[in-house]
Amino acid sequence: NPPNTLRFLPTYTVFNMNNWMPLTLEYLSQSDYQKVVNIYEEIVENNPDDINNYWYLGLSYLLLGRAEEAQSTWLMVLMNGNDEEVNLWTKELRDILTTEAEKQAHNKNFQLAWNIRSALKEIEPNNLENLLKLLDLSVVLNIFDKNPKALYRLKNPSYIKH
């Protein structure tokens, strides 16, 4: 019996998980996000202490249109950190989401870019750069609401108590 092999990658063991990255990149390039989710779920299960994997698992959920699962994955980690860790982790997550949103926009996947930026808005509601890019994507997607109250909601999400 091989030691603790990954179910979906029989040739990769948990102890040699660096080999999953090329496969993940291949699936991402093919937009096969379910396979990416499968990989990251397995990685998180077998290596729960590596916080970065949660960021990418959440991103994978988001790319599949499963925004609530993405947010839950990220918040589960963020709720368990002290202030210093949460600040560091939020920056890491912001960088990952921003990079992916820019990549998706560059590839003209404007809806995915908008979804990613919307998720980032939930994490960092006062990130002006992200809000402006989100507004720009809303115009590109023709979902921009010119009503001033809509602009207020964009800047002040409903989950924040005023």
PDB file of C-alpha atoms in Angstrom:
ATOM      1  CA  ASN A   1       0.000   0.000   0.000  1.00  0.00           C
ATOM      2  CA  PRO A   2       1.479   3.379  -0.971  1.00  0.00           C
ATOM      3  CA  PRO A   3       1.469   5.862   1.899  1.00  0.00           C
ATOM      4  CA  ASN A   4      -1.586   8.108   1.902  1.00  0.00           C
ATOM      5  CA  THR A   5      -1.882   8.656  -1.881  1.00  0.00           C
ATOM      6  CA  LEU A   6      -4.145  11.368  -3.227  1.00  0.00           C
ATOM      7  CA  ARG A   7      -7.346   9.855  -4.569  1.00  0.00           C
ATOM      8  CA  PHE A   8      -7.419  11.762  -7.844  1.00  0.00           C
ATOM      9  CA  LEU A   9      -3.663  11.742  -8.478  1.00  0.00           C
ATOM     10  CA  PRO A  10      -2.538   8.188  -7.836  1.00  0.00           C
ATOM     11  CA  THR A  11       1.092   8.910  -8.710  1.00  0.00           C
ATOM     12  CA  TYR A  12       1.423  11.820  -6.262  1.00  0.00           C
ATOM     13  CA  THR A  13       1.758  11.281  -2.564  1.00  0.00           C
ATOM     14  CA  VAL A  14       0.955  13.754   0.155  1.00  0.00           C
ATOM     15  CA  PHE A  15       4.660  13.833   0.963  1.00  0.00           C
ATOM     16  CA  ASN A  16       5.513  14.992  -2.548  1.00  0.00           C
ATOM     17  CA  MET A  17       2.846  17.610  -3.070  1.00  0.00           C
ATOM     18  CA  ASN A  18       5.044  20.024  -5.012  1.00  0.00           C
ATOM     19  CA  ASN A  19       4.136  18.010  -8.098  1.00  0.00           C
ATOM     20  CA  TRP A  20       0.508  19.174  -8.007  1.00  0.00           C
ATOM     21  CA  MET A  21       1.351  22.710  -9.156  1.00  0.00           C
ATOM     22  CA  PRO A  22       1.971  21.974 -12.881  1.00  0.00           C
ATOM     23  CA  LEU A  23      -1.240  19.967 -13.009  1.00  0.00           C
ATOM     24  CA  THR A  24      -3.177  22.750 -11.292  1.00  0.00           C
ATOM     25  CA  LEU A  25      -1.803  25.305 -13.746  1.00  0.00           C
ATOM     26  CA  GLU A  26      -2.784  23.063 -16.646  1.00  0.00           C
ATOM     27  CA  TYR A  27      -6.356  22.721 -15.336  1.00  0.00           C
ATOM     28  CA  LEU A  28      -6.541  26.490 -14.774  1.00  0.00           C
ATOM     29  CA  SER A  29      -5.398  27.166 -18.333  1.00  0.00           C
ATOM     30  CA  GLN A  30      -8.139  24.804 -19.546  1.00  0.00           C
ATOM     31  CA  SER A  31     -10.728  26.488 -17.261  1.00  0.00           C
ATOM     32  CA  ASP A  32     -11.334  23.107 -15.645  1.00  0.00           C
ATOM     33  CA  TYR A  33     -12.035  24.654 -12.263  1.00  0.00           C
ATOM     34  CA  GLN A  34     -13.705  21.582 -10.763  1.00  0.00           C
ATOM     35  CA  LYS A  35     -10.452  19.627 -11.073  1.00  0.00           C
ATOM     36  CA  VAL A  36      -8.622  22.552  -9.451  1.00  0.00           C
ATOM     37  CA  VAL A  37     -11.135  22.468  -6.575  1.00  0.00           C
ATOM     38  CA  ASN A  38     -10.595  18.718  -6.212  1.00  0.00           C
ATOM     39  CA  ILE A  39      -6.836  19.202  -5.963  1.00  0.00           C
ATOM     40  CA  TYR A  40      -7.034  22.017  -3.416  1.00  0.00           C
ATOM     41  CA  GLU A  41      -9.642  20.229  -1.299  1.00  0.00           C
ATOM     42  CA  GLU A  42      -7.298  17.260  -1.071  1.00  0.00           C
ATOM     43  CA  ILE A  43      -4.295  19.459  -0.341  1.00  0.00           C
ATOM     44  CA  VAL A  44      -6.115  21.364   2.410  1.00  0.00           C
ATOM     45  CA  GLU A  45      -7.328  18.108   3.919  1.00  0.00           C
ATOM     46  CA  ASN A  46      -3.806  16.708   4.025  1.00  0.00           C
ATOM     47  CA  ASN A  47      -1.971  19.935   4.859  1.00  0.00           C
ATOM     48  CA  PRO A  48      -4.373  22.116   6.879  1.00  0.00           C
ATOM     49  CA  ASP A  49      -1.631  24.354   8.302  1.00  0.00           C
ATOM     50  CA  ASP A  50      -0.638  25.911   4.969  1.00  0.00           C
ATOM     51  CA  ILE A  51      -2.873  28.980   4.851  1.00  0.00           C
ATOM     52  CA  ASN A  52      -2.122  29.772   1.183  1.00  0.00           C
ATOM     53  CA  ASN A  53      -3.948  26.652   0.080  1.00  0.00           C
ATOM     54  CA  TYR A  54      -7.177  27.998   1.583  1.00  0.00           C
ATOM     55  CA  TRP A  55      -6.838  31.178  -0.487  1.00  0.00           C
ATOM     56  CA  TYR A  56      -6.496  29.141  -3.682  1.00  0.00           C
ATOM     57  CA  LEU A  57      -9.254  26.718  -2.694  1.00  0.00           C
ATOM     58  CA  GLY A  58     -11.584  29.681  -2.183  1.00  0.00           C
ATOM     59  CA  LEU A  59     -10.503  31.184  -5.489  1.00  0.00           C
ATOM     60  CA  SER A  60     -11.213  27.850  -7.179  1.00  0.00           C
ATOM     61  CA  TYR A  61     -14.712  27.834  -5.677  1.00  0.00           C
ATOM     62  CA  LEU A  62     -15.186  31.393  -6.873  1.00  0.00           C
ATOM     63  CA  LEU A  63     -14.110  30.503 -10.416  1.00  0.00           C
ATOM     64  CA  LEU A  64     -16.798  27.804 -10.353  1.00  0.00           C
ATOM     65  CA  GLY A  65     -19.411  30.358  -9.309  1.00  0.00           C
ATOM     66  CA  ARG A  66     -19.574  29.112  -5.725  1.00  0.00           C
ATOM     67  CA  ALA A  67     -19.015  32.501  -4.055  1.00  0.00           C
ATOM     68  CA  GLU A  68     -20.501  31.530  -0.688  1.00  0.00           C
ATOM     69  CA  GLU A  69     -18.159  28.555  -0.366  1.00  0.00           C
ATOM     70  CA  ALA A  70     -15.239  30.776  -1.331  1.00  0.00           C
ATOM     71  CA  GLN A  71     -16.115  33.354   1.328  1.00  0.00           C
ATOM     72  CA  SER A  72     -16.676  30.636   3.939  1.00  0.00           C
ATOM     73  CA  THR A  73     -13.296  29.082   3.171  1.00  0.00           C
ATOM     74  CA  TRP A  74     -11.498  32.396   3.553  1.00  0.00           C
ATOM     75  CA  LEU A  75     -13.429  33.560   6.603  1.00  0.00           C
ATOM     76  CA  MET A  76     -12.846  30.263   8.394  1.00  0.00           C
ATOM     77  CA  VAL A  77      -9.116  31.039   8.284  1.00  0.00           C
ATOM     78  CA  LEU A  78      -9.369  34.772   8.944  1.00  0.00           C
ATOM     79  CA  MET A  79     -11.533  34.241  12.033  1.00  0.00           C
ATOM     80  CA  ASN A  80      -8.801  32.124  13.617  1.00  0.00           C
ATOM     81  CA  GLY A  81      -5.980  34.651  13.380  1.00  0.00           C
ATOM     82  CA  ASN A  82      -4.829  37.423  15.652  1.00  0.00           C
ATOM     83  CA  ASP A  83      -4.860  41.012  14.362  1.00  0.00           C
ATOM     84  CA  GLU A  84      -1.355  40.823  12.918  1.00  0.00           C
ATOM     85  CA  GLU A  85      -2.042  37.508  11.170  1.00  0.00           C
ATOM     86  CA  VAL A  86      -5.383  38.705   9.804  1.00  0.00           C
ATOM     87  CA  ASN A  87      -3.730  41.814   8.332  1.00  0.00           C
ATOM     88  CA  LEU A  88      -1.001  39.706   6.713  1.00  0.00           C
ATOM     89  CA  TRP A  89      -3.439  37.067   5.472  1.00  0.00           C
ATOM     90  CA  THR A  90      -5.837  39.683   4.092  1.00  0.00           C
ATOM     91  CA  LYS A  91      -2.990  41.231   2.120  1.00  0.00           C
ATOM     92  CA  GLU A  92      -1.988  37.807   0.763  1.00  0.00           C
ATOM     93  CA  LEU A  93      -5.572  37.032  -0.221  1.00  0.00           C
ATOM     94  CA  ARG A  94      -6.012  40.490  -1.776  1.00  0.00           C
ATOM     95  CA  ASP A  95      -2.879  39.979  -3.883  1.00  0.00           C
ATOM     96  CA  ILE A  96      -4.039  36.560  -5.083  1.00  0.00           C
ATOM     97  CA  LEU A  97      -7.533  37.786  -5.949  1.00  0.00           C
ATOM     98  CA  THR A  98      -6.258  40.952  -7.625  1.00  0.00           C
ATOM     99  CA  THR A  99      -3.805  38.992  -9.761  1.00  0.00           C
ATOM    100  CA  GLU A 100      -6.495  36.552 -10.855  1.00  0.00           C
ATOM    101  CA  ALA A 101      -9.023  39.322 -11.545  1.00  0.00           C
ATOM    102  CA  GLU A 102      -6.484  41.124 -13.717  1.00  0.00           C
ATOM    103  CA  LYS A 103      -5.673  37.898 -15.559  1.00  0.00           C
ATOM    104  CA  GLN A 104      -9.354  37.197 -16.181  1.00  0.00           C
ATOM    105  CA  ALA A 105      -9.973  40.766 -17.409  1.00  0.00           C
ATOM    106  CA  HIS A 106      -6.929  40.549 -19.677  1.00  0.00           C
ATOM    107  CA  ASN A 107      -8.377  37.330 -21.134  1.00  0.00           C
ATOM    108  CA  LYS A 108     -11.713  39.135 -21.621  1.00  0.00           C
ATOM    109  CA  ASN A 109     -13.427  36.952 -19.007  1.00  0.00           C
ATOM    110  CA  PHE A 110     -15.084  40.070 -17.637  1.00  0.00           C
ATOM    111  CA  GLN A 111     -17.787  38.273 -15.654  1.00  0.00           C
ATOM    112  CA  LEU A 112     -15.205  36.180 -13.792  1.00  0.00           C
ATOM    113  CA  ALA A 113     -13.101  39.277 -13.166  1.00  0.00           C
ATOM    114  CA  TRP A 114     -16.203  41.038 -11.809  1.00  0.00           C
ATOM    115  CA  ASN A 115     -17.025  38.055  -9.569  1.00  0.00           C
ATOM    116  CA  ILE A 116     -13.501  38.020  -8.147  1.00  0.00           C
ATOM    117  CA  ARG A 117     -13.487  41.769  -7.543  1.00  0.00           C
ATOM    118  CA  SER A 118     -16.918  41.501  -5.891  1.00  0.00           C
ATOM    119  CA  ALA A 119     -15.556  38.861  -3.540  1.00  0.00           C
ATOM    120  CA  LEU A 120     -12.591  41.097  -2.772  1.00  0.00           C
ATOM    121  CA  LYS A 121     -15.025  43.932  -2.004  1.00  0.00           C
ATOM    122  CA  GLU A 122     -16.552  41.699   0.673  1.00  0.00           C
ATOM    123  CA  ILE A 123     -13.134  41.218   2.269  1.00  0.00           C
ATOM    124  CA  GLU A 124     -11.824  44.758   1.800  1.00  0.00           C
ATOM    125  CA  PRO A 125     -14.822  47.066   1.350  1.00  0.00           C
ATOM    126  CA  ASN A 126     -12.682  50.223   1.452  1.00  0.00           C
ATOM    127  CA  ASN A 127     -10.170  49.142  -1.206  1.00  0.00           C
ATOM    128  CA  LEU A 128     -10.638  52.086  -3.570  1.00  0.00           C
ATOM    129  CA  GLU A 129      -8.593  50.596  -6.405  1.00  0.00           C
ATOM    130  CA  ASN A 130     -10.743  47.470  -6.352  1.00  0.00           C
ATOM    131  CA  LEU A 131     -13.964  49.500  -6.196  1.00  0.00           C
ATOM    132  CA  LEU A 132     -12.927  51.511  -9.241  1.00  0.00           C
ATOM    133  CA  LYS A 133     -12.017  48.367 -11.204  1.00  0.00           C
ATOM    134  CA  LEU A 134     -15.323  46.805 -10.138  1.00  0.00           C
ATOM    135  CA  LEU A 135     -17.151  49.885 -11.365  1.00  0.00           C
ATOM    136  CA  ASP A 136     -15.234  49.736 -14.640  1.00  0.00           C
ATOM    137  CA  LEU A 137     -16.154  46.064 -15.092  1.00  0.00           C
ATOM    138  CA  SER A 138     -19.789  46.888 -14.310  1.00  0.00           C
ATOM    139  CA  VAL A 139     -19.779  49.352 -17.200  1.00  0.00           C
ATOM    140  CA  VAL A 140     -18.103  46.821 -19.527  1.00  0.00           C
ATOM    141  CA  LEU A 141     -20.695  44.193 -18.581  1.00  0.00           C
ATOM    142  CA  ASN A 142     -23.498  46.745 -18.916  1.00  0.00           C
ATOM    143  CA  ILE A 143     -24.653  46.089 -15.360  1.00  0.00           C
ATOM    144  CA  PHE A 144     -23.780  49.554 -14.128  1.00  0.00           C
ATOM    145  CA  ASP A 145     -26.678  51.159 -12.310  1.00  0.00           C
ATOM    146  CA  LYS A 146     -26.544  54.939 -12.666  1.00  0.00           C
ATOM    147  CA  ASN A 147     -28.800  55.382  -9.657  1.00  0.00           C
ATOM    148  CA  PRO A 148     -26.814  57.224  -6.924  1.00  0.00           C
ATOM    149  CA  LYS A 149     -28.127  54.761  -4.333  1.00  0.00           C
ATOM    150  CA  ALA A 150     -26.503  51.936  -6.315  1.00  0.00           C
ATOM    151  CA  LEU A 151     -23.177  53.758  -6.155  1.00  0.00           C
ATOM    152  CA  TYR A 152     -23.636  54.121  -2.418  1.00  0.00           C
ATOM    153  CA  ARG A 153     -24.302  50.374  -2.131  1.00  0.00           C
ATOM    154  CA  LEU A 154     -21.179  49.626  -4.174  1.00  0.00           C
ATOM    155  CA  LYS A 155     -19.068  51.628  -1.733  1.00  0.00           C
ATOM    156  CA  ASN A 156     -21.074  50.599   1.362  1.00  0.00           C
ATOM    157  CA  PRO A 157     -22.118  46.947   1.149  1.00  0.00           C
ATOM    158  CA  SER A 158     -25.261  45.955   3.016  1.00  0.00           C
ATOM    159  CA  TYR A 159     -23.430  43.652   5.399  1.00  0.00           C
ATOM    160  CA  ILE A 160     -21.732  46.645   7.042  1.00  0.00           C
ATOM    161  CA  LYS A 161     -23.934  48.190   9.726  1.00  0.00           C
ATOM    162  CA  HIS A 162     -24.136  51.986   9.445  1.00  0.00           C
TER     163      HIS A 162
END
